[in-house]
Each structure stands twice: as C-alpha cells, then as structure tokens.
mmCIF file of C-alpha atoms and ligand atoms in Angstrom:
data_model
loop_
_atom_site.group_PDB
_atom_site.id
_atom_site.type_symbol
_atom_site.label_atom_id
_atom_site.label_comp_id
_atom_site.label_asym_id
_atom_site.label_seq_id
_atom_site.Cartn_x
_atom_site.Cartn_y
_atom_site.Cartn_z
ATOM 1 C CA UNK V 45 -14.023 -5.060 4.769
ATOM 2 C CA UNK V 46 -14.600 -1.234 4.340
ATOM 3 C CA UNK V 47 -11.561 0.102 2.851
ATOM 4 C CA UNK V 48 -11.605 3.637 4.406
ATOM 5 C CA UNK V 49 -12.514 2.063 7.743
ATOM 6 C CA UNK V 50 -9.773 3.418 10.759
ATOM 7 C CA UNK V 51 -9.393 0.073 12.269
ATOM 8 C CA UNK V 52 -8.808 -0.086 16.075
ATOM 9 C CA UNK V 53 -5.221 -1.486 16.805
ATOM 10 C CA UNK V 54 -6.239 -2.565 20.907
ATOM 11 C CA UNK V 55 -10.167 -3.912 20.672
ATOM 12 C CA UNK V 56 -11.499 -4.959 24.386
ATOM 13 C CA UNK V 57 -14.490 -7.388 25.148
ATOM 14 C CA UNK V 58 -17.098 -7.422 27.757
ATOM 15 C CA UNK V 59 -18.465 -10.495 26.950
ATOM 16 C CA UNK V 60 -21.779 -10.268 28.896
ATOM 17 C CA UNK V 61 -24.848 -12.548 28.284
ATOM 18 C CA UNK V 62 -23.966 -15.857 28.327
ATOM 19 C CA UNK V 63 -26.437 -16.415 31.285
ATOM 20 C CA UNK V 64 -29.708 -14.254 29.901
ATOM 21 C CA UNK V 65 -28.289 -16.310 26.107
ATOM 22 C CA UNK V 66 -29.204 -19.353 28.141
ATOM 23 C CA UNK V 67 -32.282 -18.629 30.242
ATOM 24 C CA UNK V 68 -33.969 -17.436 27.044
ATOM 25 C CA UNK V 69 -33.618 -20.757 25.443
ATOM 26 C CA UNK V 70 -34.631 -23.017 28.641
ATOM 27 C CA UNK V 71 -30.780 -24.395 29.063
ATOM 28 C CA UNK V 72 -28.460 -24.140 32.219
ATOM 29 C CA UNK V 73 -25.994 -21.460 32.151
ATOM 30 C CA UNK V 74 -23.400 -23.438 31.439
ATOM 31 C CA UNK V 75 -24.691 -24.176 27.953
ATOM 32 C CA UNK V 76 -24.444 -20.050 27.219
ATOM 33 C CA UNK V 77 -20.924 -20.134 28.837
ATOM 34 C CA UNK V 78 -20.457 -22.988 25.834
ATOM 35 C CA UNK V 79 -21.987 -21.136 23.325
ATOM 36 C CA UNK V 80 -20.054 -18.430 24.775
ATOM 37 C CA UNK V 81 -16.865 -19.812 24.340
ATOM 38 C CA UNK V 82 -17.915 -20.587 20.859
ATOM 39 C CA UNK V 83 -18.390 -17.414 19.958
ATOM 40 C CA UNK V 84 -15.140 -16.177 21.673
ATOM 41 C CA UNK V 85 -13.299 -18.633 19.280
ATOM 42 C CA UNK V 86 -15.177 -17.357 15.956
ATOM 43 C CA UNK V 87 -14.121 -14.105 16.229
ATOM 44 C CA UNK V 88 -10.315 -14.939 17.112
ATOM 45 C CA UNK V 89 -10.899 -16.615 13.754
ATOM 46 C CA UNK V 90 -11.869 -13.315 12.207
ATOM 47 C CA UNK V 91 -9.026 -11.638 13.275
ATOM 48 C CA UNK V 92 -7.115 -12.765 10.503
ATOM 49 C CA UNK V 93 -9.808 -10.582 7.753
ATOM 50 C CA UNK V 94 -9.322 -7.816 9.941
ATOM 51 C CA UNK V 95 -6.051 -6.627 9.363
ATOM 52 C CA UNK V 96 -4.785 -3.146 11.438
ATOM 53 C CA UNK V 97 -6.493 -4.974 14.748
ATOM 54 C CA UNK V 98 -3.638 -6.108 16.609
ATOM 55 C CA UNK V 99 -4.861 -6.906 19.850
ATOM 56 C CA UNK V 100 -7.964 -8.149 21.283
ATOM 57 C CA UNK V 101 -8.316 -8.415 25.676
ATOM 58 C CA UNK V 102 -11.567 -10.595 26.494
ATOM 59 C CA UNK V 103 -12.776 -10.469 30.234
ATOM 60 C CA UNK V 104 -13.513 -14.085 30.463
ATOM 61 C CA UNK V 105 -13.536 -14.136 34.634
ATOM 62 C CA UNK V 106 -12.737 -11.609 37.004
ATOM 63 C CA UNK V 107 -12.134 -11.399 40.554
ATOM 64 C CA UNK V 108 -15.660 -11.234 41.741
ATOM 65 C CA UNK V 109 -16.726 -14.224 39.518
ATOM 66 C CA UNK V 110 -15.507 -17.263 42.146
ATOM 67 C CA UNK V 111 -18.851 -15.329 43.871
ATOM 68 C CA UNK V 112 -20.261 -17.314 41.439
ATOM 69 C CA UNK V 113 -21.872 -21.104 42.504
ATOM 70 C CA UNK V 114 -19.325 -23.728 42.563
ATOM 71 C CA UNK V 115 -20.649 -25.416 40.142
ATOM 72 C CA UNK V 116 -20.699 -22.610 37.743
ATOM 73 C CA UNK V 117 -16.953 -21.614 38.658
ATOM 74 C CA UNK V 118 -15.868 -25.270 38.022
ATOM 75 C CA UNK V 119 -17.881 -25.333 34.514
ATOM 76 C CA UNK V 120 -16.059 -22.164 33.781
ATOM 77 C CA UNK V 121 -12.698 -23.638 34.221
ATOM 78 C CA UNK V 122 -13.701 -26.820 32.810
ATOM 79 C CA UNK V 123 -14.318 -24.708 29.874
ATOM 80 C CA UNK V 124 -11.234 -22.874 29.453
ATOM 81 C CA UNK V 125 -9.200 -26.365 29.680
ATOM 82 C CA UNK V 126 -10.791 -27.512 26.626
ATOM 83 C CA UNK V 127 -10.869 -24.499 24.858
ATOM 84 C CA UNK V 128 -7.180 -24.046 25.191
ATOM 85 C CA UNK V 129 -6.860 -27.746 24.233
ATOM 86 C CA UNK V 130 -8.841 -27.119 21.165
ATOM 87 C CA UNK V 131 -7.431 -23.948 19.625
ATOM 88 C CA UNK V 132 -3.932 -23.861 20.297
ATOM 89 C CA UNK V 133 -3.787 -25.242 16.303
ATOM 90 C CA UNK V 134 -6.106 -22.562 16.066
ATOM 91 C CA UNK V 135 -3.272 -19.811 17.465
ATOM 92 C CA UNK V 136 -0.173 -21.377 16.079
ATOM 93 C CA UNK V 137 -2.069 -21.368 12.755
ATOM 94 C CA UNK V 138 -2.830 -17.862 12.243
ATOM 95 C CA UNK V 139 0.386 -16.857 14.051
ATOM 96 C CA UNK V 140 -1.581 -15.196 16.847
ATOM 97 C CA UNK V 141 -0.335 -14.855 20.279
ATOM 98 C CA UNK V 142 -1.808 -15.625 23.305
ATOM 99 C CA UNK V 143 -1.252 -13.511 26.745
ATOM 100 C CA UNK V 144 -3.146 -13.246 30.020
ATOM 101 C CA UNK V 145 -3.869 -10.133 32.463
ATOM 102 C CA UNK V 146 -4.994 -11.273 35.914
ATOM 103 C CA UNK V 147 -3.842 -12.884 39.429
ATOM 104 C CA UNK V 148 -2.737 -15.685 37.655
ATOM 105 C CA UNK V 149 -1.297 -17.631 40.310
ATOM 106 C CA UNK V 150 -4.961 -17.728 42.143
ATOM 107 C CA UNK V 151 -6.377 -19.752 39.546
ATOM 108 C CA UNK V 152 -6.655 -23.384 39.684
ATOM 109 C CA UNK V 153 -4.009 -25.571 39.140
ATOM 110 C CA UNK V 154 -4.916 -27.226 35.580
ATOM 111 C CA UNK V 155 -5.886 -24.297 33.695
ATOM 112 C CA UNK V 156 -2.951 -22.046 35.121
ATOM 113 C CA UNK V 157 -0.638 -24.512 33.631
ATOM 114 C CA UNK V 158 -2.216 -24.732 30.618
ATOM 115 C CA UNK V 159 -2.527 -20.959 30.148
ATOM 116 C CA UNK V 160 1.390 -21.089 30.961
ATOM 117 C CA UNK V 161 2.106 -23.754 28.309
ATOM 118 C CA UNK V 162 0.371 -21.440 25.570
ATOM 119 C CA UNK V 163 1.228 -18.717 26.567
ATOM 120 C CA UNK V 164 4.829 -19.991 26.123
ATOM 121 C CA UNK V 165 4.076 -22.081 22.598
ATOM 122 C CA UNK V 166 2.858 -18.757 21.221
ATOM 123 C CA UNK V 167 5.367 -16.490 22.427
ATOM 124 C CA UNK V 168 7.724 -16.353 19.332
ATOM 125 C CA UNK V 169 4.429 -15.800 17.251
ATOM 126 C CA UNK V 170 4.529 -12.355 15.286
ATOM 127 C CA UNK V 171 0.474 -11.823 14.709
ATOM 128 C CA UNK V 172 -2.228 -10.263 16.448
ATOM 129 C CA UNK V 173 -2.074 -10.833 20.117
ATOM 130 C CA UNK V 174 -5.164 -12.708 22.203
ATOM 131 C CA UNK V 175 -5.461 -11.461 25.383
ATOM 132 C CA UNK V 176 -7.501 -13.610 28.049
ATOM 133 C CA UNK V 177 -8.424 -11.491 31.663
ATOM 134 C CA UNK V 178 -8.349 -14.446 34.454
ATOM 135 C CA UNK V 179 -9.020 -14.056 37.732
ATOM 136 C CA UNK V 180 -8.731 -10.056 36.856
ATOM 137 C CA UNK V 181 -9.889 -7.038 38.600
ATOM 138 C CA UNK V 182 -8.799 -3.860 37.149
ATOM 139 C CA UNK V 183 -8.218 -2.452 41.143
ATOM 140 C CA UNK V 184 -6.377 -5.428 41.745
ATOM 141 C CA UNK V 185 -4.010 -4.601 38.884
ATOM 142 C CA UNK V 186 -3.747 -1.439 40.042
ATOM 143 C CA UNK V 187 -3.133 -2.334 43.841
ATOM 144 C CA UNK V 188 -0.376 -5.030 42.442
ATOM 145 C CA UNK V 189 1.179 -2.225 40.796
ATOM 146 C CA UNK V 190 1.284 -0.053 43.580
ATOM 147 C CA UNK V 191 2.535 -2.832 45.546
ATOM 148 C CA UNK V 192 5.713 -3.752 43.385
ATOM 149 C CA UNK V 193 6.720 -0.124 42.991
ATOM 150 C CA UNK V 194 6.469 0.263 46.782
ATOM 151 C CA UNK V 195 8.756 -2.473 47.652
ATOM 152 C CA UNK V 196 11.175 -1.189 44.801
ATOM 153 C CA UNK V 197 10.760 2.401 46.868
ATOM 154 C CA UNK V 198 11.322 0.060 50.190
ATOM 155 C CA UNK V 199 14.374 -1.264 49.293
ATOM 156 C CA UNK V 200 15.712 2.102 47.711
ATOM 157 C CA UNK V 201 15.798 0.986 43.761
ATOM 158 C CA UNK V 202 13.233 3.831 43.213
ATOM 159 C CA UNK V 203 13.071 7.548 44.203
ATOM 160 C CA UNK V 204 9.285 8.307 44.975
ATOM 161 C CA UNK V 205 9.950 11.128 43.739
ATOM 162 C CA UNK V 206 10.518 9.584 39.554
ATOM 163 C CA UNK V 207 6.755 8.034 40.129
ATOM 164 C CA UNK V 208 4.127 9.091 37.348
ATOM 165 C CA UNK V 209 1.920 8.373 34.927
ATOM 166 C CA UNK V 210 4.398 6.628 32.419
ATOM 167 C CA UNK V 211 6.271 4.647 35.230
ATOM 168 C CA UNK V 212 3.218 3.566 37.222
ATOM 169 C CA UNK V 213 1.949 1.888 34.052
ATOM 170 C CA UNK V 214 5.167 0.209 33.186
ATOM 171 C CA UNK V 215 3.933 -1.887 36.427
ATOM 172 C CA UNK V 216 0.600 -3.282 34.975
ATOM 173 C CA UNK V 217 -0.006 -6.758 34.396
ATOM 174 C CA UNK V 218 0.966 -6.175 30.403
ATOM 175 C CA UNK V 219 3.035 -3.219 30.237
ATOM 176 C CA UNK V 220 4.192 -3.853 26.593
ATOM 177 C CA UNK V 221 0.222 -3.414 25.375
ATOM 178 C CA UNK V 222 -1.255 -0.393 24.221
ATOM 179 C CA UNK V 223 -3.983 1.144 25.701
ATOM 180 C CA UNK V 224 -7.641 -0.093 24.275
ATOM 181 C CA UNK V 225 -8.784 2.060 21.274
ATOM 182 C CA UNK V 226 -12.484 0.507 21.409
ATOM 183 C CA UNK V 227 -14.240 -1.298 24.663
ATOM 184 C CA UNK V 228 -17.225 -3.037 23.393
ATOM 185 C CA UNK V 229 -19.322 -4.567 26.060
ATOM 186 C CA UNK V 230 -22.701 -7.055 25.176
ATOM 187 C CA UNK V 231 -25.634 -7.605 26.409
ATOM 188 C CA UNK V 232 -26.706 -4.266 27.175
ATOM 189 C CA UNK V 233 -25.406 -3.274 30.705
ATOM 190 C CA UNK V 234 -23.705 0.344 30.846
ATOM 191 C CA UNK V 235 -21.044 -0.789 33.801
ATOM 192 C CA UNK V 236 -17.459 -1.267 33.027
ATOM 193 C CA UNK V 237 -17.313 -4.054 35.983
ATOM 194 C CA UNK V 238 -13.691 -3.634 36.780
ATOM 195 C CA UNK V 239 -12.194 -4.364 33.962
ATOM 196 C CA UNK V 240 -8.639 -2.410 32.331
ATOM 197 C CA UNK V 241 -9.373 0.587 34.650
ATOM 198 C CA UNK V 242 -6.357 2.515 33.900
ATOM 199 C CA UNK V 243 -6.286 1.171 30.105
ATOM 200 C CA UNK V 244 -9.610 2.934 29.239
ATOM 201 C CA UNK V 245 -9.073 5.951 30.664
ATOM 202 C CA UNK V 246 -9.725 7.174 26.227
ATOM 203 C CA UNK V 247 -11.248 4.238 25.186
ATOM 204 C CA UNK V 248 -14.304 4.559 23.445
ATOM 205 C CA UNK V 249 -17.208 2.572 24.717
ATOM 206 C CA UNK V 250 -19.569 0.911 22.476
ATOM 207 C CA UNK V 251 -22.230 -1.316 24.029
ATOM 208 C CA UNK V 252 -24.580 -3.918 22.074
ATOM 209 C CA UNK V 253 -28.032 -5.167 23.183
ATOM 210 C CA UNK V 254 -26.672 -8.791 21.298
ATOM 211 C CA UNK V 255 -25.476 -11.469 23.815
ATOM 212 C CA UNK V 256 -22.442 -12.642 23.672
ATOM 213 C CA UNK V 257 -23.086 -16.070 22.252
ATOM 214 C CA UNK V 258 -24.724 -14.037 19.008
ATOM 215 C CA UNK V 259 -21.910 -11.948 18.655
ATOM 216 C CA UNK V 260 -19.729 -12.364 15.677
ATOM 217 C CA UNK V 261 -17.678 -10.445 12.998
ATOM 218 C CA UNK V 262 -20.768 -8.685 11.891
ATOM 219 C CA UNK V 263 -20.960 -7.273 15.079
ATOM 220 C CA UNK V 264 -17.268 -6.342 15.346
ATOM 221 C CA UNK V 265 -17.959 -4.403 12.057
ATOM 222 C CA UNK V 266 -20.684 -2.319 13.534
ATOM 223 C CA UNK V 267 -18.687 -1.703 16.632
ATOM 224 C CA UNK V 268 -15.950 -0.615 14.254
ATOM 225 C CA UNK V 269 -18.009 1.706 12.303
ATOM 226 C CA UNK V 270 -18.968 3.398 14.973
ATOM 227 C CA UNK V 271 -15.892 3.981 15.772
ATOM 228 C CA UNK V 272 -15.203 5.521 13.193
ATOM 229 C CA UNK V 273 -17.760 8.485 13.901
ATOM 230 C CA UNK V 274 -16.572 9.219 16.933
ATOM 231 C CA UNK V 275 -14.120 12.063 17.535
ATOM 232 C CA UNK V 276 -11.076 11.243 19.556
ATOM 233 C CA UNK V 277 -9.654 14.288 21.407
ATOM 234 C CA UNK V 278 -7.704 12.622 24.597
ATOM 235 C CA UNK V 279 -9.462 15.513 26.244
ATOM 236 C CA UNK V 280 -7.687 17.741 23.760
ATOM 237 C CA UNK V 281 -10.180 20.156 21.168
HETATM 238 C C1 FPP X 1176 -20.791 -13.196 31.346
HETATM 239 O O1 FPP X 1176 -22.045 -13.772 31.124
HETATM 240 C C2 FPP X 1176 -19.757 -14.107 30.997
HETATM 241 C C3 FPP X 1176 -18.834 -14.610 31.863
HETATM 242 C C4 FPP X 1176 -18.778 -14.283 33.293
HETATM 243 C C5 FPP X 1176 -17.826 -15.540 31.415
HETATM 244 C C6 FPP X 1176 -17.283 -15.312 30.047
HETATM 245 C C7 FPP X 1176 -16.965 -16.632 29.516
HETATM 246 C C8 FPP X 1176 -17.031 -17.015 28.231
HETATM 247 C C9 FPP X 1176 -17.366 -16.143 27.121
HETATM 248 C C10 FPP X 1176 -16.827 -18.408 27.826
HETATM 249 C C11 FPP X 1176 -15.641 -19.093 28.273
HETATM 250 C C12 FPP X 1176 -14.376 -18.389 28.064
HETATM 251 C C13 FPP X 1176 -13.261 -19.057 27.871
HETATM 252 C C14 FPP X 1176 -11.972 -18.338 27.799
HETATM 253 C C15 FPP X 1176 -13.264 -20.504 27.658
HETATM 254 P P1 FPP X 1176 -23.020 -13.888 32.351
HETATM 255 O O2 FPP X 1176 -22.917 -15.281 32.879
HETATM 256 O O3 FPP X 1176 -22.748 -12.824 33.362
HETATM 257 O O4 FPP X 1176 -24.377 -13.644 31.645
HETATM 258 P P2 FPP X 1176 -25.693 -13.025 32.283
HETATM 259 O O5 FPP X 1176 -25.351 -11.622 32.731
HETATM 260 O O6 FPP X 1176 -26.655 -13.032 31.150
HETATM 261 O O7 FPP X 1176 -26.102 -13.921 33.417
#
C-alpha cells in the first residue's frame, strides 16, 4: 500500500450492480447477488492490508428492497444465512467485528438470529468493525431516533430544550461509530438511496462505473486515492 496515503478510518459501500453484473452475463439475478456476496467477503478479507480503515458499513438491503419479487427477497436472505455461516471463521480470525444498522427486528426470523449470534461472538473482538445495513432506511433511522427521544421528552427524562446536534445523534442506530470519511457507491448511479443520511452529511462521495461483483481491493485503492485529492473543509475554508 501507498505509504503517504491518508487512509479513511469510516469507509461506506453502495454496493450497486449485482443485477446489471448478472443480466450482462445471461444469469438470473440471484447469481450477481452471489457473486455479489463474494465480492463483499474479498474485501472484508482486505481489510486486514489496509491498516488505518477501521470501519466499513455495506448497504446490503434497505427498506424499500422487500419491493423487490419474493423470490428475489427470499434469495437475498437465503444468502446472508450462508454467508454468515461461512465467514464467521472469517471474522473471529482477523479479529474483526461485526455490527448491524437497520430495523432489525423486521427481518426474518433465521437471519435475525443469526445476525444476533455474530454479532454477539464478535463483540469482544478489538479489529476493524463490519458493519451490515438490514432492513435500513436512513429516514427510518432518523424517524426511530426522533421517536425514542420523544418518549424520553414524554415521560420527562429529557428537557426539549437540551436537544441538538450531538444528542440527536447519540440516538442513531450505532451511536458509538464515527461518521463515514469516504461513501463509495458502484455501478454508476449518482443517488445516495437512503442510506446513513445524517452520517454523510461530510462524507466524500466517490462513485465507480465497476459493478459490484468486480469490485475488489484494487478498487478500494482508487477510491482511496482519490480521496486523498480531495480537500476536506466541513464547510470551513
Ligand atoms: C444492488 O444490486 C444490490 C443489492 C440490493 C443487494 C446487495 C447484496 C449483496 C452484495 C450480496 C449479499 C449480501 C450479503 C450480506 C450476503 P442490484 O440488484 O440493485 O443491481 P442492479 O441495479 O444492477 O439491478
């Protein structure tokens, strides 16, 4: 790795292109969602020759995603089962830890225990910390937050009055996790599709015309180096 590199501490994924992936090679989309997933394990892999990057948020399926067909929703989840079956060596290993942002509770039961089981192997681990978005909408998070600090308000634990900035966003999903440094996003689209609304508020955004089954470490370099040419002034001079 480039030694005078600034290396992003909080890296956030869009990973967008599992579908057009697919299409392009004649397969169902499922078979990009498994490529996908693929991928998504590679560069977890990586983390460990990337040292400075200590947290990495992946969008893997958001709110609007059960729009999806049944069959592709149940694929998806079918997915995640094995992959968490698979790489939990993978994360106790390389001392990584594994969180989750999202409604958890409104996803199905198998995979919700799962995520609860590694989540809770990995806790104690002191490396880089995976973070998987399930069944997350960034105005959802936001509208959760609101809600909990209401009730607090409701029941007279909280003056309205103390609410800003700093407390608000000690009521996201992940409180403890710094704000994204770098949102990369594949496949080409320029949206942000609800994800980590109030974490990017300073991210910067890089965005890749590579799919996400093709994107690797290389990849994550190039996002990284353009990083480092950018100019971060928090709206400062
Ligand atoms: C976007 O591609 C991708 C998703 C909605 C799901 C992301 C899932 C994975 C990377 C794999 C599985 C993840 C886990 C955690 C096992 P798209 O289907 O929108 O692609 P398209 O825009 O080309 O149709």
């Amino acid at each position: 790795m480039e030694n005078d590199l600034v290396i992003p501490q909080h890296i956030a994924i869009i990973m967008d292109g599992n579908g057009r992936w697919a299409a392009k090679r004649s397969l169902e989309r499922c078979e990009g969602h498994r490529m996908g997933a693929e991928a998504l394990k590679n560069l977890i892999e990586s983390m460990k020759d990337l040292p400075g990057v200590k947290y990495m948020s992946f969008y893997a399926f958001s709110t609007e995603n059960w729009k999806r067909s049944e069959e592709e929703v149940s694929a998806l989840m079918h997915l995640l089962v094995e992959f968490l079956d698979a790489n939990l060596a993978l994360f106790m290993e390389n001392d990584l830890k594994l969180l989750v942002t999202g409604r958890l509770e409104g996803m199905p039961e198998e995979p919700r225990i799962k995520l609860k089981e590694a989540v809770n192997k990995t806790k104690d681990n002191q490396g880089p910390c995976v973070i998987i978005a399930l069944n997350y909408g960034g105005r959802s998070e936001i509208a959760d937050a609101a809600k909990a600090i209401a009730r607090k308000v409701a029941k007279g634990e909280l003056d309205a009055e103390s609410i800003d900035e700093k407390l608000f966003a000690e009521y996201l999903y992940n409180p403890q996790v710094p704000d994204p440094d770098l949102l990369i996003r594949t496949s080409g689209e320029l949206r942000l599709s609800n994800f980590l609304l109030w974490e990017i508020s300073y991210s910067e955004i890089y965005v890749t015309d590579t799919l996400w089954p093709d994107f690797d470490k290389n990849e994550l370099m190039e996002a990284i180096k353009a990083f480092n040419k950018r100019s971060r002034r928090f709206g400062g001079r």
